[in-house]
Amino acid sequence: MITVLRAGPLTTVQDQGRPGWAHLGVPRSGALDAPALRLANRFVGNPDDAAGLETTMLGCALRFERPALVAVTGAVADIDVDARPVERLRGCQLFEVPAGGVVDVKRATRGVRSYIAVAGGIAVEPVLGSRSTDTLSGLGPARLADGDTLPVGVPTAAPLLVGEPARPGGELVLGIHLGPRDDWFDTKGLFGSPYRISPLSNRVGSRLAGTALTRTRAGELPSEGVVLGAVQVPADGQPIIFLADHPTTGGYPVVGVIDDVTPLAQAQPGTTVRFRELD
């Protein structure tokens, strides 16, 4: 059992999500930086789809009732176990926690989201086949609060010490497939000058701030299906890139779809974003 001593601003239980339910209005959800969570699970011997914790910017503090093997990947952050610092190796902090030990994941110094995997996985009850918290629909466990307790499963395999996560930071260049509503805009504006990630971004979408896209077609759309990575453009012309907890339908036109949204999981507010058109 784990007790949450400090939940942080947005710490949630996440796994690889719940695909296959979009036709019923349920998005995939899951870890925003899925490769980082997969790697953390491998470091502690969990299957790739085991549930872990996703922290946001300010980390969290946890007390472990029993000894545990823990790995933390993703954002660069200092970690203490019982007030003793943990060394970071190969982009990961891997350490043992004694019974009663307190793990304190501190503020991210590079990147945004840290992923905490515990041998055995976070064993909350699954909903529609996933233990992920969906912040938009409310499916899955609630975001963590101080005093919450979390069950831990039984470890099933030896740690697999392979791989290294991508290092967060730097300007992002995102590949985009234009359409289906690119004819509603002067798309030259999308590639002309860089955007910056807004502080209003969250697990639903990454809001961009920069030169507003110019509409070339008036009118409104009926609500239509949207997918992970869809770049929706509301009335102010500032693009929004849909992330893991995105809605499954939307009424604003979608100018294009990003081929890989993973880098946005670790992009802090103010990060420069440029678009590169794909065939």
mmCIF file of C-alpha atoms in Angstrom:
data_model
loop_
_atom_site.group_PDB
_atom_site.id
_atom_site.type_symbol
_atom_site.label_atom_id
_atom_site.label_comp_id
_atom_site.label_asym_id
_atom_site.label_seq_id
_atom_site.Cartn_x
_atom_site.Cartn_y
_atom_site.Cartn_z
ATOM 1 C CA MET A 1 0.000 0.000 0.000
ATOM 2 C CA ILE A 2 1.135 3.548 -0.812
ATOM 3 C CA THR A 3 -0.048 6.642 1.061
ATOM 4 C CA VAL A 4 -0.022 9.980 -0.748
ATOM 5 C CA LEU A 5 1.621 12.571 1.501
ATOM 6 C CA ARG A 6 1.824 15.329 -1.115
ATOM 7 C CA ALA A 7 -0.255 14.878 -4.243
ATOM 8 C CA GLY A 8 1.131 17.767 -6.287
ATOM 9 C CA PRO A 9 -1.002 19.858 -8.654
ATOM 10 C CA LEU A 10 -1.988 17.039 -11.020
ATOM 11 C CA THR A 11 -0.811 13.523 -10.236
ATOM 12 C CA THR A 12 -2.849 10.755 -11.821
ATOM 13 C CA VAL A 13 -2.784 6.993 -12.293
ATOM 14 C CA GLN A 14 -1.964 6.166 -15.914
ATOM 15 C CA ASP A 15 -1.248 3.150 -18.078
ATOM 16 C CA GLN A 16 -1.221 2.828 -21.877
ATOM 17 C CA GLY A 17 -4.877 3.908 -22.102
ATOM 18 C CA ARG A 18 -8.207 2.458 -23.196
ATOM 19 C CA PRO A 19 -8.259 2.281 -27.020
ATOM 20 C CA GLY A 20 -11.251 1.063 -28.957
ATOM 21 C CA TRP A 21 -14.035 3.085 -27.301
ATOM 22 C CA ALA A 22 -14.026 6.284 -29.368
ATOM 23 C CA HIS A 23 -17.247 5.249 -31.128
ATOM 24 C CA LEU A 24 -18.927 5.523 -27.713
ATOM 25 C CA GLY A 25 -17.368 8.904 -26.952
ATOM 26 C CA VAL A 26 -14.549 7.585 -24.752
ATOM 27 C CA PRO A 27 -11.037 8.836 -25.613
ATOM 28 C CA ARG A 28 -7.954 6.691 -25.235
ATOM 29 C CA SER A 29 -6.435 8.663 -22.341
ATOM 30 C CA GLY A 30 -3.297 6.998 -20.862
ATOM 31 C CA ALA A 31 0.177 8.380 -20.186
ATOM 32 C CA LEU A 32 1.015 11.479 -22.214
ATOM 33 C CA ASP A 33 4.620 10.288 -22.484
ATOM 34 C CA ALA A 34 3.830 6.636 -23.136
ATOM 35 C CA PRO A 35 7.450 5.617 -23.937
ATOM 36 C CA ALA A 36 8.631 7.022 -20.582
ATOM 37 C CA LEU A 37 6.045 5.009 -18.638
ATOM 38 C CA ARG A 38 6.821 1.841 -20.624
ATOM 39 C CA LEU A 39 10.510 2.207 -19.837
ATOM 40 C CA ALA A 40 9.860 2.840 -16.133
ATOM 41 C CA ASN A 41 7.786 -0.358 -16.034
ATOM 42 C CA ARG A 42 10.561 -2.353 -17.694
ATOM 43 C CA PHE A 43 13.105 -1.097 -15.165
ATOM 44 C CA VAL A 44 11.045 -2.618 -12.316
ATOM 45 C CA GLY A 45 10.002 -5.798 -14.151
ATOM 46 C CA ASN A 46 6.401 -4.820 -14.919
ATOM 47 C CA PRO A 47 4.605 -5.489 -18.197
ATOM 48 C CA ASP A 48 4.466 -2.462 -20.492
ATOM 49 C CA ASP A 49 0.766 -1.883 -19.791
ATOM 50 C CA ALA A 50 1.087 -1.786 -15.983
ATOM 51 C CA ALA A 51 -0.259 1.317 -14.279
ATOM 52 C CA GLY A 52 2.047 3.902 -12.740
ATOM 53 C CA LEU A 53 1.795 7.511 -11.632
ATOM 54 C CA GLU A 54 2.106 10.589 -13.837
ATOM 55 C CA THR A 55 3.126 13.761 -11.993
ATOM 56 C CA THR A 56 2.957 17.304 -13.356
ATOM 57 C CA MET A 57 5.710 19.875 -12.783
ATOM 58 C CA LEU A 58 5.838 19.795 -8.954
ATOM 59 C CA GLY A 59 6.043 16.030 -8.374
ATOM 60 C CA CYS A 60 4.579 14.276 -5.323
ATOM 61 C CA ALA A 61 5.564 12.563 -2.068
ATOM 62 C CA LEU A 62 4.610 8.960 -1.238
ATOM 63 C CA ARG A 63 5.014 6.691 1.783
ATOM 64 C CA PHE A 64 5.430 2.960 1.114
ATOM 65 C CA GLU A 65 3.976 0.487 3.624
ATOM 66 C CA ARG A 66 6.167 -2.351 2.320
ATOM 67 C CA PRO A 67 9.612 -2.520 0.669
ATOM 68 C CA ALA A 68 9.401 -1.699 -3.026
ATOM 69 C CA LEU A 69 11.473 -1.320 -6.185
ATOM 70 C CA VAL A 70 10.687 2.006 -7.854
ATOM 71 C CA ALA A 71 11.724 3.648 -11.137
ATOM 72 C CA VAL A 72 11.139 7.253 -12.186
ATOM 73 C CA THR A 73 11.529 8.427 -15.793
ATOM 74 C CA GLY A 74 10.366 11.386 -17.866
ATOM 75 C CA ALA A 75 11.004 14.899 -16.601
ATOM 76 C CA VAL A 76 14.323 15.625 -14.911
ATOM 77 C CA ALA A 77 13.685 16.094 -11.189
ATOM 78 C CA ASP A 78 15.555 15.527 -7.941
ATOM 79 C CA ILE A 79 14.271 12.626 -5.846
ATOM 80 C CA ASP A 80 14.824 11.867 -2.170
ATOM 81 C CA VAL A 81 14.191 8.608 -0.332
ATOM 82 C CA ASP A 82 13.915 9.337 3.388
ATOM 83 C CA ALA A 83 15.599 12.692 2.717
ATOM 84 C CA ARG A 84 18.555 11.074 0.902
ATOM 85 C CA PRO A 85 19.060 11.999 -2.779
ATOM 86 C CA VAL A 86 18.740 9.364 -5.506
ATOM 87 C CA GLU A 87 21.256 9.363 -8.349
ATOM 88 C CA ARG A 88 19.963 9.634 -11.916
ATOM 89 C CA LEU A 89 21.520 7.147 -14.358
ATOM 90 C CA ARG A 90 20.707 6.602 -18.040
ATOM 91 C CA GLY A 91 17.807 9.019 -17.825
ATOM 92 C CA CYS A 92 16.177 7.042 -15.007
ATOM 93 C CA GLN A 93 16.190 6.902 -11.223
ATOM 94 C CA LEU A 94 15.934 3.274 -10.047
ATOM 95 C CA PHE A 95 15.978 2.603 -6.324
ATOM 96 C CA GLU A 96 14.698 0.455 -3.480
ATOM 97 C CA VAL A 97 12.399 1.861 -0.811
ATOM 98 C CA PRO A 98 12.308 0.307 2.671
ATOM 99 C CA ALA A 99 9.088 -0.392 4.543
ATOM 100 C CA GLY A 100 7.791 2.937 5.787
ATOM 101 C CA GLY A 101 10.082 4.830 3.413
ATOM 102 C CA VAL A 102 9.080 8.181 1.915
ATOM 103 C CA VAL A 103 9.786 9.007 -1.732
ATOM 104 C CA ASP A 104 9.756 12.713 -2.601
ATOM 105 C CA VAL A 105 9.733 13.558 -6.324
ATOM 106 C CA LYS A 106 10.548 17.251 -6.500
ATOM 107 C CA ARG A 107 9.902 20.019 -9.019
ATOM 108 C CA ALA A 108 10.785 19.231 -12.630
ATOM 109 C CA THR A 109 13.874 21.148 -13.720
ATOM 110 C CA ARG A 110 13.534 20.007 -17.341
ATOM 111 C CA GLY A 111 10.398 18.603 -18.869
ATOM 112 C CA VAL A 112 6.957 18.517 -17.261
ATOM 113 C CA ARG A 113 5.825 15.000 -16.345
ATOM 114 C CA SER A 114 7.572 12.337 -14.290
ATOM 115 C CA TYR A 115 6.483 8.686 -14.395
ATOM 116 C CA ILE A 116 6.685 6.568 -11.247
ATOM 117 C CA ALA A 117 6.571 2.794 -11.695
ATOM 118 C CA VAL A 118 6.459 0.398 -8.742
ATOM 119 C CA ALA A 119 7.248 -3.308 -9.069
ATOM 120 C CA GLY A 120 3.818 -4.964 -9.223
ATOM 121 C CA GLY A 121 2.110 -1.880 -10.636
ATOM 122 C CA ILE A 122 -0.547 0.406 -9.178
ATOM 123 C CA ALA A 123 -3.432 -2.035 -8.720
ATOM 124 C CA VAL A 124 -6.512 0.202 -8.736
ATOM 125 C CA GLU A 125 -9.648 -1.253 -10.331
ATOM 126 C CA PRO A 126 -9.681 -0.964 -14.143
ATOM 127 C CA VAL A 127 -12.488 0.833 -15.968
ATOM 128 C CA LEU A 128 -13.178 -0.268 -19.557
ATOM 129 C CA GLY A 129 -9.958 -2.250 -19.500
ATOM 130 C CA SER A 130 -7.673 0.533 -18.251
ATOM 131 C CA ARG A 131 -6.575 2.017 -14.937
ATOM 132 C CA SER A 132 -5.951 5.439 -16.499
ATOM 133 C CA THR A 133 -7.436 8.626 -15.110
ATOM 134 C CA ASP A 134 -9.308 10.514 -17.828
ATOM 135 C CA THR A 135 -9.433 14.133 -16.674
ATOM 136 C CA LEU A 136 -12.052 15.138 -19.257
ATOM 137 C CA SER A 137 -14.642 12.361 -18.937
ATOM 138 C CA GLY A 138 -13.944 11.470 -15.303
ATOM 139 C CA LEU A 139 -13.412 7.781 -16.065
ATOM 140 C CA GLY A 140 -10.914 5.859 -13.967
ATOM 141 C CA PRO A 141 -9.545 6.797 -10.544
ATOM 142 C CA ALA A 142 -9.751 10.400 -9.382
ATOM 143 C CA ARG A 143 -6.653 12.597 -9.532
ATOM 144 C CA LEU A 144 -4.626 12.027 -6.402
ATOM 145 C CA ALA A 145 -5.218 14.017 -3.236
ATOM 146 C CA ASP A 146 -3.261 14.207 0.004
ATOM 147 C CA GLY A 147 -4.079 11.225 2.218
ATOM 148 C CA ASP A 148 -5.169 8.897 -0.611
ATOM 149 C CA THR A 149 -3.977 5.286 -0.532
ATOM 150 C CA LEU A 150 -3.046 3.170 -3.540
ATOM 151 C CA PRO A 151 -2.818 -0.634 -3.713
ATOM 152 C CA VAL A 152 0.287 -2.237 -5.217
ATOM 153 C CA GLY A 153 0.232 -5.511 -7.139
ATOM 154 C CA VAL A 154 2.558 -8.476 -6.764
ATOM 155 C CA PRO A 155 5.849 -8.251 -8.726
ATOM 156 C CA THR A 156 5.901 -10.824 -11.508
ATOM 157 C CA ALA A 157 9.289 -10.569 -13.249
ATOM 158 C CA ALA A 158 12.889 -9.474 -12.867
ATOM 159 C CA PRO A 159 13.782 -5.903 -13.905
ATOM 160 C CA LEU A 160 14.727 -5.426 -17.552
ATOM 161 C CA LEU A 161 17.469 -2.805 -17.573
ATOM 162 C CA VAL A 162 17.423 -1.777 -21.220
ATOM 163 C CA GLY A 163 16.768 1.411 -23.137
ATOM 164 C CA GLU A 164 16.953 5.070 -22.295
ATOM 165 C CA PRO A 165 14.155 7.651 -22.431
ATOM 166 C CA ALA A 166 14.231 10.678 -24.686
ATOM 167 C CA ARG A 167 15.654 13.741 -22.986
ATOM 168 C CA PRO A 168 13.098 16.554 -22.675
ATOM 169 C CA GLY A 169 13.843 20.117 -23.624
ATOM 170 C CA GLY A 170 14.548 22.355 -26.609
ATOM 171 C CA GLU A 171 12.505 23.651 -29.525
ATOM 172 C CA LEU A 172 9.926 21.257 -30.943
ATOM 173 C CA VAL A 173 9.411 20.659 -34.659
ATOM 174 C CA LEU A 174 6.153 18.759 -35.151
ATOM 175 C CA GLY A 175 5.233 16.959 -38.350
ATOM 176 C CA ILE A 176 1.672 17.687 -39.469
ATOM 177 C CA HIS A 177 -0.599 16.125 -42.076
ATOM 178 C CA LEU A 178 -2.892 18.895 -43.333
ATOM 179 C CA GLY A 179 -6.641 18.258 -43.402
ATOM 180 C CA PRO A 180 -9.467 17.599 -43.266
ATOM 181 C CA ARG A 181 -10.350 21.321 -42.968
ATOM 182 C CA ASP A 182 -7.144 22.967 -44.172
ATOM 183 C CA ASP A 183 -9.166 24.663 -46.941
ATOM 184 C CA TRP A 184 -10.820 26.778 -44.219
ATOM 185 C CA PHE A 185 -7.528 28.577 -43.487
ATOM 186 C CA ASP A 186 -4.566 30.313 -45.008
ATOM 187 C CA THR A 187 -2.187 27.539 -43.947
ATOM 188 C CA LYS A 188 0.929 29.564 -44.809
ATOM 189 C CA GLY A 189 0.464 31.153 -41.402
ATOM 190 C CA LEU A 190 0.929 27.762 -39.740
ATOM 191 C CA PHE A 191 4.481 27.485 -41.078
ATOM 192 C CA GLY A 192 5.491 31.142 -41.225
ATOM 193 C CA SER A 193 6.399 31.896 -37.624
ATOM 194 C CA PRO A 194 6.861 29.839 -34.460
ATOM 195 C CA TYR A 195 4.303 29.352 -31.723
ATOM 196 C CA ARG A 196 4.806 28.995 -27.986
ATOM 197 C CA ILE A 197 3.073 26.592 -25.636
ATOM 198 C CA SER A 198 0.555 28.362 -23.435
ATOM 199 C CA PRO A 199 0.402 27.876 -19.637
ATOM 200 C CA LEU A 200 -3.267 26.958 -20.176
ATOM 201 C CA SER A 201 -2.242 23.592 -21.676
ATOM 202 C CA ASN A 202 -3.227 20.345 -19.943
ATOM 203 C CA ARG A 203 -3.842 16.641 -20.614
ATOM 204 C CA VAL A 204 -6.745 17.506 -22.938
ATOM 205 C CA GLY A 205 -4.772 19.713 -25.264
ATOM 206 C CA SER A 206 -1.648 21.772 -25.802
ATOM 207 C CA ARG A 207 -2.696 25.363 -26.467
ATOM 208 C CA LEU A 208 -0.412 27.409 -28.691
ATOM 209 C CA ALA A 209 0.121 31.161 -28.713
ATOM 210 C CA GLY A 210 1.386 33.002 -31.756
ATOM 211 C CA THR A 211 0.163 34.387 -35.062
ATOM 212 C CA ALA A 212 -3.549 33.662 -35.381
ATOM 213 C CA LEU A 213 -4.515 31.566 -38.393
ATOM 214 C CA THR A 214 -6.629 33.477 -40.919
ATOM 215 C CA ARG A 215 -9.954 31.927 -41.882
ATOM 216 C CA THR A 216 -10.641 31.786 -45.622
ATOM 217 C CA ARG A 217 -14.106 30.354 -45.223
ATOM 218 C CA ALA A 218 -16.931 31.684 -43.069
ATOM 219 C CA GLY A 219 -19.492 29.682 -41.175
ATOM 220 C CA GLU A 220 -19.495 26.983 -38.553
ATOM 221 C CA LEU A 221 -19.164 23.205 -38.618
ATOM 222 C CA PRO A 222 -21.438 20.620 -37.066
ATOM 223 C CA SER A 223 -19.586 18.572 -34.468
ATOM 224 C CA GLU A 224 -17.410 15.888 -36.074
ATOM 225 C CA GLY A 225 -14.970 13.239 -34.924
ATOM 226 C CA VAL A 226 -11.471 14.221 -33.824
ATOM 227 C CA VAL A 227 -8.406 12.106 -33.102
ATOM 228 C CA LEU A 228 -5.243 12.226 -31.020
ATOM 229 C CA GLY A 229 -2.997 14.957 -32.445
ATOM 230 C CA ALA A 230 -5.790 16.833 -34.204
ATOM 231 C CA VAL A 231 -5.001 20.568 -34.487
ATOM 232 C CA GLN A 232 -8.262 22.346 -33.826
ATOM 233 C CA VAL A 233 -8.573 26.077 -34.478
ATOM 234 C CA PRO A 234 -11.149 27.970 -32.403
ATOM 235 C CA ALA A 235 -12.509 31.437 -33.149
ATOM 236 C CA ASP A 236 -9.384 33.256 -31.891
ATOM 237 C CA GLY A 237 -7.237 31.495 -34.523
ATOM 238 C CA GLN A 238 -4.799 30.046 -31.957
ATOM 239 C CA PRO A 239 -4.264 26.296 -32.595
ATOM 240 C CA ILE A 240 -4.949 23.631 -29.971
ATOM 241 C CA ILE A 241 -3.248 20.235 -30.343
ATOM 242 C CA PHE A 242 -5.407 17.486 -28.844
ATOM 243 C CA LEU A 243 -3.634 15.171 -26.388
ATOM 244 C CA ALA A 244 -4.553 11.962 -24.545
ATOM 245 C CA ASP A 245 -7.735 13.190 -22.806
ATOM 246 C CA HIS A 246 -9.136 14.951 -25.878
ATOM 247 C CA PRO A 247 -12.867 14.827 -26.688
ATOM 248 C CA THR A 248 -13.938 12.456 -29.432
ATOM 249 C CA THR A 249 -15.934 15.122 -31.291
ATOM 250 C CA GLY A 250 -15.498 18.859 -31.792
ATOM 251 C CA GLY A 251 -17.179 21.739 -33.577
ATOM 252 C CA TYR A 252 -14.145 23.821 -34.553
ATOM 253 C CA PRO A 253 -12.369 23.022 -37.835
ATOM 254 C CA VAL A 254 -9.281 20.782 -37.703
ATOM 255 C CA VAL A 255 -6.503 22.165 -39.899
ATOM 256 C CA GLY A 256 -4.305 19.059 -39.594
ATOM 257 C CA VAL A 257 -3.130 16.142 -37.476
ATOM 258 C CA ILE A 258 0.255 15.825 -35.729
ATOM 259 C CA ASP A 259 2.002 12.530 -36.446
ATOM 260 C CA ASP A 260 3.535 12.190 -32.950
ATOM 261 C CA VAL A 261 2.369 14.175 -29.913
ATOM 262 C CA THR A 262 4.764 12.481 -27.457
ATOM 263 C CA PRO A 263 7.241 15.410 -27.333
ATOM 264 C CA LEU A 264 4.456 17.694 -26.099
ATOM 265 C CA ALA A 265 4.186 15.659 -22.887
ATOM 266 C CA GLN A 266 7.462 17.150 -21.652
ATOM 267 C CA ALA A 267 7.216 20.612 -23.219
ATOM 268 C CA GLN A 268 7.046 23.333 -20.597
ATOM 269 C CA PRO A 269 4.993 26.506 -21.074
ATOM 270 C CA GLY A 270 6.896 28.911 -23.303
ATOM 271 C CA THR A 271 8.504 26.144 -25.376
ATOM 272 C CA THR A 272 8.854 27.101 -29.041
ATOM 273 C CA VAL A 273 6.865 24.958 -31.495
ATOM 274 C CA ARG A 274 7.258 24.898 -35.265
ATOM 275 C CA PHE A 275 5.300 22.838 -37.779
ATOM 276 C CA ARG A 276 6.687 20.785 -40.659
ATOM 277 C CA GLU A 277 4.272 19.661 -43.355
ATOM 278 C CA LEU A 278 4.161 15.929 -44.088
ATOM 279 C CA ASP A 279 2.951 14.247 -47.263
#
